[in-house]
JSON list of C-alpha atoms in Angstrom, two decimals:
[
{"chain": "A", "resi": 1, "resn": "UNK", "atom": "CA", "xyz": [-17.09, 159.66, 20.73]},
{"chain": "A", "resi": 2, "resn": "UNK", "atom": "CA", "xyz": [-19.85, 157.45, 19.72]},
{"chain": "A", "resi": 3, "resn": "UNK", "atom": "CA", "xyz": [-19.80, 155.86, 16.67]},
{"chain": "A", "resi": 4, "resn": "UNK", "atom": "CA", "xyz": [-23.01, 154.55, 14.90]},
{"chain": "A", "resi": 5, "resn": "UNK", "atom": "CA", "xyz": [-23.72, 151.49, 12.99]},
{"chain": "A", "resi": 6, "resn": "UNK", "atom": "CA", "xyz": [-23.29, 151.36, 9.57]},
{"chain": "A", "resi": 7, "resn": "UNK", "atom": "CA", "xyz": [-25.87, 148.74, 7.30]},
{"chain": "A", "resi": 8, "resn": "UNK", "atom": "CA", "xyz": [-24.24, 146.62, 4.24]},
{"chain": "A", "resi": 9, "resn": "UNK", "atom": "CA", "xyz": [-25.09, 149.57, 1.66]},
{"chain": "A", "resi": 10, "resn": "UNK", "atom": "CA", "xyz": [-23.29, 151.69, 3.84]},
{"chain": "A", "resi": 11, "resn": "UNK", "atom": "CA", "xyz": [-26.34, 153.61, 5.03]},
{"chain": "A", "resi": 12, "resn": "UNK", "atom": "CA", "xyz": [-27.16, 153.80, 9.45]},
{"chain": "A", "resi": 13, "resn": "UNK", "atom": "CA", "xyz": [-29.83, 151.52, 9.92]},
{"chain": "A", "resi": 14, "resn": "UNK", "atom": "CA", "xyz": [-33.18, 152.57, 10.04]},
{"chain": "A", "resi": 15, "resn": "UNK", "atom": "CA", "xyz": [-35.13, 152.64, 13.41]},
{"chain": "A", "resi": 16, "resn": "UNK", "atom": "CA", "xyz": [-39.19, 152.44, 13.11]},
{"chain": "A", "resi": 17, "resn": "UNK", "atom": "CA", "xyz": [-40.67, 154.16, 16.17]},
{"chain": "A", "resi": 18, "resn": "UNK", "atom": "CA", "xyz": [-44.26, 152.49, 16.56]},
{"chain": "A", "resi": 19, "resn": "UNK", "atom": "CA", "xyz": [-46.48, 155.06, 17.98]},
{"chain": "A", "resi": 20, "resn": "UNK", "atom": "CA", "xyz": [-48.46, 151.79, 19.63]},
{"chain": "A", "resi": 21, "resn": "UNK", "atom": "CA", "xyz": [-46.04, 149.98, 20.72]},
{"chain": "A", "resi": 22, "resn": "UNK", "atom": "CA", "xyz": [-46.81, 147.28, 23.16]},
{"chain": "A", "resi": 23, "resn": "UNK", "atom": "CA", "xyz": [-45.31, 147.23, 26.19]},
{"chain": "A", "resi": 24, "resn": "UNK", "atom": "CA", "xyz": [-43.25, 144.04, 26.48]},
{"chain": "A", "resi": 25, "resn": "UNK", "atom": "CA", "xyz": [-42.65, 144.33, 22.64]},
{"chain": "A", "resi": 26, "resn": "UNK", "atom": "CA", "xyz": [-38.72, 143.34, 21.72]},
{"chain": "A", "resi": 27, "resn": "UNK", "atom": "CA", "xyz": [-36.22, 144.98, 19.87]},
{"chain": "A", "resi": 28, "resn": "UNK", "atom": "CA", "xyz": [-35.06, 142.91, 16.64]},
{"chain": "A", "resi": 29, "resn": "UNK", "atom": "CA", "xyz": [-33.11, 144.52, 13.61]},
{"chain": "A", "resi": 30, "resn": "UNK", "atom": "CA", "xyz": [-34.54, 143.04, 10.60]},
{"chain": "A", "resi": 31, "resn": "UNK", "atom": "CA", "xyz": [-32.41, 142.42, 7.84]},
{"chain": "A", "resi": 32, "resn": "UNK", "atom": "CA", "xyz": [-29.54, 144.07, 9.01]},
{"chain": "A", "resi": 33, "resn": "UNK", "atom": "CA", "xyz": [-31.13, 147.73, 7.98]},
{"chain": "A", "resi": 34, "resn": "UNK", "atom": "CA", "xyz": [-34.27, 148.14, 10.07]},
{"chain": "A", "resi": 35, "resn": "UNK", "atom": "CA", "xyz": [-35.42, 148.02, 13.69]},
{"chain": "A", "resi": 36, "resn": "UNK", "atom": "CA", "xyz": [-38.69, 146.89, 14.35]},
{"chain": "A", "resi": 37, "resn": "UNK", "atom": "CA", "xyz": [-40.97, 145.83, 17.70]},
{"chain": "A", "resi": 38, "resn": "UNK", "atom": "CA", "xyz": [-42.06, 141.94, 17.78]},
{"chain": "A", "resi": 39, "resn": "UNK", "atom": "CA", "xyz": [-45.12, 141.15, 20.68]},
{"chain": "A", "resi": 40, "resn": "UNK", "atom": "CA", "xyz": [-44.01, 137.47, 21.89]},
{"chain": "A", "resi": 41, "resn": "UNK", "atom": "CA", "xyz": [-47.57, 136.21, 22.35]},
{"chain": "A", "resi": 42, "resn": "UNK", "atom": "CA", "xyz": [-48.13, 135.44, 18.73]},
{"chain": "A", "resi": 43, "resn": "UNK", "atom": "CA", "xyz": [-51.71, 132.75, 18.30]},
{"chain": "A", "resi": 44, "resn": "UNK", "atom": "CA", "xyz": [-50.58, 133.37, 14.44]},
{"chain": "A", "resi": 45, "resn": "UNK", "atom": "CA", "xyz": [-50.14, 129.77, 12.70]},
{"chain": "A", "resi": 46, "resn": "UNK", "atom": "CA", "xyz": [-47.66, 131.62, 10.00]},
{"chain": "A", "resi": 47, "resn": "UNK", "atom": "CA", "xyz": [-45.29, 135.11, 10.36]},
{"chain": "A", "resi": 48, "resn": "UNK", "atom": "CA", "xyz": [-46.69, 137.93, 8.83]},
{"chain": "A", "resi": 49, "resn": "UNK", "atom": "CA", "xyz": [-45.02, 141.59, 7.78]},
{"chain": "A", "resi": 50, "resn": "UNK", "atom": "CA", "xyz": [-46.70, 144.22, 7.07]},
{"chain": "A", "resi": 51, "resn": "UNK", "atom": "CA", "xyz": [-45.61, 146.14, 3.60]},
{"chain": "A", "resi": 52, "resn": "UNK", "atom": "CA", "xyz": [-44.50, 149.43, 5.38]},
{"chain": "A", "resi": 53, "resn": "UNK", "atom": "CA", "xyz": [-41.68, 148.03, 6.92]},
{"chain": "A", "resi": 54, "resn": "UNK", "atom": "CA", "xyz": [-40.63, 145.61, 3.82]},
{"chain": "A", "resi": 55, "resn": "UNK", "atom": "CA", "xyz": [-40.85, 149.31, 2.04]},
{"chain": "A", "resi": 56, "resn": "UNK", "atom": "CA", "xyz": [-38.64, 151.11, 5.00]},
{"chain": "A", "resi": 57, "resn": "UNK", "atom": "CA", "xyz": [-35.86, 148.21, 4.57]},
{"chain": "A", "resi": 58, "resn": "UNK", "atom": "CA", "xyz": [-36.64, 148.25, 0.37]},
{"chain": "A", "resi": 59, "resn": "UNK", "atom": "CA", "xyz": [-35.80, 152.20, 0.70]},
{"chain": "A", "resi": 60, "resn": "UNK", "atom": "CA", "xyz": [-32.06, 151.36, 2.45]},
{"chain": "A", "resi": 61, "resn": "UNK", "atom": "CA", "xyz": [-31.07, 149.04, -0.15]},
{"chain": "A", "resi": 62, "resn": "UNK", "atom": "CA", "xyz": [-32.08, 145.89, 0.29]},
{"chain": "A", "resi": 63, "resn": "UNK", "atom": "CA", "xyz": [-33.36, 143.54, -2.12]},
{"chain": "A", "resi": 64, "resn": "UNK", "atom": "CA", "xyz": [-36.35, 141.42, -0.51]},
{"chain": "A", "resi": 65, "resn": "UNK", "atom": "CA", "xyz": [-37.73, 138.39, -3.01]},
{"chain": "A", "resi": 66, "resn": "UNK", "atom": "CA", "xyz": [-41.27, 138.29, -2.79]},
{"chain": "A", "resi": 67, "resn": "UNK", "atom": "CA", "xyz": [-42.87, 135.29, -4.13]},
{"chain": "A", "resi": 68, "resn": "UNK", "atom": "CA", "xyz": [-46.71, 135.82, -5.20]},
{"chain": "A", "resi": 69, "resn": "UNK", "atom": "CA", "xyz": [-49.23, 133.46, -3.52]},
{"chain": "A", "resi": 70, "resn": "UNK", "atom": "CA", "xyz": [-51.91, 131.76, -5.71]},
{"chain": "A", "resi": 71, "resn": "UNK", "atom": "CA", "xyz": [-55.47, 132.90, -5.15]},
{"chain": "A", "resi": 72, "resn": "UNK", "atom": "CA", "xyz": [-56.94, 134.96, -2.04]},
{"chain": "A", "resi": 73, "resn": "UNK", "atom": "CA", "xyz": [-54.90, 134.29, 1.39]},
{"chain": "A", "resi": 74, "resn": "UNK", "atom": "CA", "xyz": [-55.52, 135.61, 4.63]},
{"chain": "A", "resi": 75, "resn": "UNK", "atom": "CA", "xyz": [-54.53, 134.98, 8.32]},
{"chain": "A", "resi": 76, "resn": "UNK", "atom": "CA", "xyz": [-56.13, 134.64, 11.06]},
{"chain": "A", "resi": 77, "resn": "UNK", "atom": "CA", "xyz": [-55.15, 134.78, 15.33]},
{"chain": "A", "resi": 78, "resn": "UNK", "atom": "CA", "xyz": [-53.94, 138.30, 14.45]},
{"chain": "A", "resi": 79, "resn": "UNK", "atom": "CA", "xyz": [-56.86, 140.67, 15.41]},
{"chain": "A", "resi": 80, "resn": "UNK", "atom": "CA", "xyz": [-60.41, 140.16, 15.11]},
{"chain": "A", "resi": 81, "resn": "UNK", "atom": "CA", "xyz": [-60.37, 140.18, 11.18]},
{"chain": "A", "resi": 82, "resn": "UNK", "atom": "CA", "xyz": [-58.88, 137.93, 9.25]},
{"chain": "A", "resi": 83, "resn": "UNK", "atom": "CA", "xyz": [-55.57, 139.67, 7.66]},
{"chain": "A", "resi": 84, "resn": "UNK", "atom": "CA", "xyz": [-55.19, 139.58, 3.98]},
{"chain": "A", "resi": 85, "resn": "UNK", "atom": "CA", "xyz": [-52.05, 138.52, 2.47]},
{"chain": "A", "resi": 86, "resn": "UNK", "atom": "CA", "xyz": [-50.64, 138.44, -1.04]},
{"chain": "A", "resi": 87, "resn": "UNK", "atom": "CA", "xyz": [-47.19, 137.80, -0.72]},
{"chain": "A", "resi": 88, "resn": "UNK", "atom": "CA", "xyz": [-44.55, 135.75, 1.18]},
{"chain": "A", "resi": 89, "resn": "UNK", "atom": "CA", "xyz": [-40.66, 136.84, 2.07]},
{"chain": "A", "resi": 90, "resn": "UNK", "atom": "CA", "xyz": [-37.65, 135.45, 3.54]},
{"chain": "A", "resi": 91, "resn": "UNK", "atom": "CA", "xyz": [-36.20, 137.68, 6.82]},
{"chain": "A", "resi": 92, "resn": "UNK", "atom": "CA", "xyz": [-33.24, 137.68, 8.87]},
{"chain": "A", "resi": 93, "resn": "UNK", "atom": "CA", "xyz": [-33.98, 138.68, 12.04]},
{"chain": "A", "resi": 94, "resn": "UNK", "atom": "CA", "xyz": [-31.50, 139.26, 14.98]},
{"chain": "A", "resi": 95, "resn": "UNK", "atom": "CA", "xyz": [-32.33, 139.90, 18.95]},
{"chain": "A", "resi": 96, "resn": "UNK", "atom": "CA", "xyz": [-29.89, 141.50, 21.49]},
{"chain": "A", "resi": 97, "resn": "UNK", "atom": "CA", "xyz": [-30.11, 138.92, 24.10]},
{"chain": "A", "resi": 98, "resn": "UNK", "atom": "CA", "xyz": [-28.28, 138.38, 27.41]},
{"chain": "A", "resi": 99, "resn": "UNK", "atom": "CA", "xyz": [-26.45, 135.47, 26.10]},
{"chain": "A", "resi": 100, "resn": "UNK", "atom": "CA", "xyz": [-25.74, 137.14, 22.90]},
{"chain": "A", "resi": 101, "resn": "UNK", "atom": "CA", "xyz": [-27.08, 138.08, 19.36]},
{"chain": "A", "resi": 102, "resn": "UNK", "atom": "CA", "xyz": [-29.99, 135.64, 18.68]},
{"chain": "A", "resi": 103, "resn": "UNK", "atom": "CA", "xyz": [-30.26, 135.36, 14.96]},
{"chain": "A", "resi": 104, "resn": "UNK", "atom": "CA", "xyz": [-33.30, 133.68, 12.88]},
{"chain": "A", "resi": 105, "resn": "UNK", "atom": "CA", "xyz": [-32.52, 133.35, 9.34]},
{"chain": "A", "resi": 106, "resn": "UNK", "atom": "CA", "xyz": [-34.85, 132.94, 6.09]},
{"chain": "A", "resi": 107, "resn": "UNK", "atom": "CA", "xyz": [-37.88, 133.52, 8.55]},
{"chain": "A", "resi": 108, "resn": "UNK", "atom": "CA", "xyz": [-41.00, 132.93, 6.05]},
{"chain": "A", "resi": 109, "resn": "UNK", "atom": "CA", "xyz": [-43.18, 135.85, 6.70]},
{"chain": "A", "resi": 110, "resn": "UNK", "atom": "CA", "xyz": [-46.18, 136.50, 5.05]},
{"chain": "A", "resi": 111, "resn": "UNK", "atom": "CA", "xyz": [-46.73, 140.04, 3.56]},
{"chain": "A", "resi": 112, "resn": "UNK", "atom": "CA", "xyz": [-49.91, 142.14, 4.28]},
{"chain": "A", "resi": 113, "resn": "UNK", "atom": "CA", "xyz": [-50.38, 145.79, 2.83]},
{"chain": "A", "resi": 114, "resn": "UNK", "atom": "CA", "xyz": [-52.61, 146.86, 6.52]},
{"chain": "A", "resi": 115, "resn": "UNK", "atom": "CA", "xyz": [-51.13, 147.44, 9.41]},
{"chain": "A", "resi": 116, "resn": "UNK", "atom": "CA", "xyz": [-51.49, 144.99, 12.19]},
{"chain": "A", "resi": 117, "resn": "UNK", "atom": "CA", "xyz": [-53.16, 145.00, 15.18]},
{"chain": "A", "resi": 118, "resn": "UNK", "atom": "CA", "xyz": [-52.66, 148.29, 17.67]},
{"chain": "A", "resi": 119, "resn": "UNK", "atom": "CA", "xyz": [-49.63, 147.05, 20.09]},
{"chain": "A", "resi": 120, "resn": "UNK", "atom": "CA", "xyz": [-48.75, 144.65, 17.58]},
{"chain": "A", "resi": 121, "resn": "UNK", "atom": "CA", "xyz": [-45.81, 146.78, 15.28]},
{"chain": "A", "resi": 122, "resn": "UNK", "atom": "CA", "xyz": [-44.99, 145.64, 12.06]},
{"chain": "A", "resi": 123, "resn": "UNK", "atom": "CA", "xyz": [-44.11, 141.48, 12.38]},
{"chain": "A", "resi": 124, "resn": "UNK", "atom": "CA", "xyz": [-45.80, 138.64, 14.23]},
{"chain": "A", "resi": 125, "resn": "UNK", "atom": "CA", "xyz": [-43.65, 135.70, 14.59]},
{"chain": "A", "resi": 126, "resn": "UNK", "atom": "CA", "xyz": [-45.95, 132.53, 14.02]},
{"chain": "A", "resi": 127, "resn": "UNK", "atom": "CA", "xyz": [-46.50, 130.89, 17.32]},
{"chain": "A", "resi": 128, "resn": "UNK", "atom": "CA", "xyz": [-44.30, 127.77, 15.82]},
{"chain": "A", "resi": 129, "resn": "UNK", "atom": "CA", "xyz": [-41.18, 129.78, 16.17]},
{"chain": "A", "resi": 130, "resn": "UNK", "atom": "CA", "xyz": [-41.92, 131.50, 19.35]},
{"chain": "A", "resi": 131, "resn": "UNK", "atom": "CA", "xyz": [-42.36, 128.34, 20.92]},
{"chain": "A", "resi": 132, "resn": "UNK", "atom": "CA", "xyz": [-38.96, 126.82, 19.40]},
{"chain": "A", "resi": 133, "resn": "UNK", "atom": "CA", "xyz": [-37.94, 130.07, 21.15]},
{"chain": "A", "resi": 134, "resn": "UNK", "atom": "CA", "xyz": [-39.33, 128.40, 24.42]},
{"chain": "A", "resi": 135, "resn": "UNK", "atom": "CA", "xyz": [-42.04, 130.54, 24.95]},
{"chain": "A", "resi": 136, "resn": "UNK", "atom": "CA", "xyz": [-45.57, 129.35, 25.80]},
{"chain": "A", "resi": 137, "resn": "UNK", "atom": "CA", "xyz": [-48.50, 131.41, 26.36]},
{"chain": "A", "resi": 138, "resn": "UNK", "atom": "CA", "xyz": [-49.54, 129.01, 28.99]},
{"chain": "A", "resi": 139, "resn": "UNK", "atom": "CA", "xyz": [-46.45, 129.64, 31.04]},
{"chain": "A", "resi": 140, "resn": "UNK", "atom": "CA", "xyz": [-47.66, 132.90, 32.51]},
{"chain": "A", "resi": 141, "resn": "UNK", "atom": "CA", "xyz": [-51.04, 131.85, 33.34]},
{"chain": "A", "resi": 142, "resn": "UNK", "atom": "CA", "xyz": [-49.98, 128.99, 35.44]},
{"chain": "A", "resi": 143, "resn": "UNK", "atom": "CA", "xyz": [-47.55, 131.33, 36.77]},
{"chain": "A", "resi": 144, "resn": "UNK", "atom": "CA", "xyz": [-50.69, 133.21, 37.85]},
{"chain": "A", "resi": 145, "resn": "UNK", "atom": "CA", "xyz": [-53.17, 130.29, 38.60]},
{"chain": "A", "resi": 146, "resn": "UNK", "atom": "CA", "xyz": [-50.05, 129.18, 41.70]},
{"chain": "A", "resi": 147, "resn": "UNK", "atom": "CA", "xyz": [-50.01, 132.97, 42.92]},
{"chain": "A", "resi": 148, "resn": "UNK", "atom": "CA", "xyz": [-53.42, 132.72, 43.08]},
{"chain": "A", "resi": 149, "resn": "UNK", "atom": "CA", "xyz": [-53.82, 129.23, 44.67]},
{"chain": "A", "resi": 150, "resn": "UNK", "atom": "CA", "xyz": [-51.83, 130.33, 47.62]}
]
């Protein structure tokens, strides 16, 4: 018998199937209610959620503080627009590694009510964090450049 999870409020968690979703996109239940893809090759200087997913955890019964930003925001390194943002929240996101759970907490995400980039999902981790997370985008292409070279 299999038994499922069950969230905080008591409700299964809630799985968001991206139609584009990138291929080496990762796993990572947000908040303890929602699963959502990430793309590790975030240029992004800050995180940024999109308002459909903050909506799909909102709708399982978890509170999420936003905190208004002052004036006209937007972000850039996530598509060929600049995204506009409004808002900023605190996540708790958690990975299903190897080693282990993986958890980020209070992750400072920046809200935007479009979606992101096709591929993308619903949350770009800024490339600060990714790289805390040892990733480098310049990893693979020297990877490539010594393949190349010989």
């Amino acid at each position: 018998m299999a038994v499922a999870p069950v969230t905080a409020s008591g409700a299964l968690p809630l799985t968001l199937v991206a139609a584009d979703r990138a291929p080496g996109s990762i796993p990572c239940m947000v908040m303890n209610v929602a699963v959502a893809s990430i793309t590790p090759d975030s240029v992004v200087e800050v995180s940024v959620v999109t308002s459909k997913l903050l909506t799909a955890i909102s709708k399982q019964g978890t509170w999420i503080t936003h905190q208004d930003l002052q004036g006209k925001a937007a972000v850039t390194g996530a598509g060929d627009q600049p995204v506009p943002v409004k808002s900023k929240v605190k996540l708790n996101l958690r990975f299903t590694t190897p080693g282990g759970p993986l958890i980020l907490r209070n992750v400072i995400c920046w809200v935007t009510e479009q979606p992101l980039p096709m591929g993308v999902g619903d949350l770009l981790l800024s490339r600060w964090i990714m790289e805390r997370l040892g990733y480098s985008a310049e990893k693979p292409l020297a990877a490539a450049q010594q393949i190349c070279s010989e």
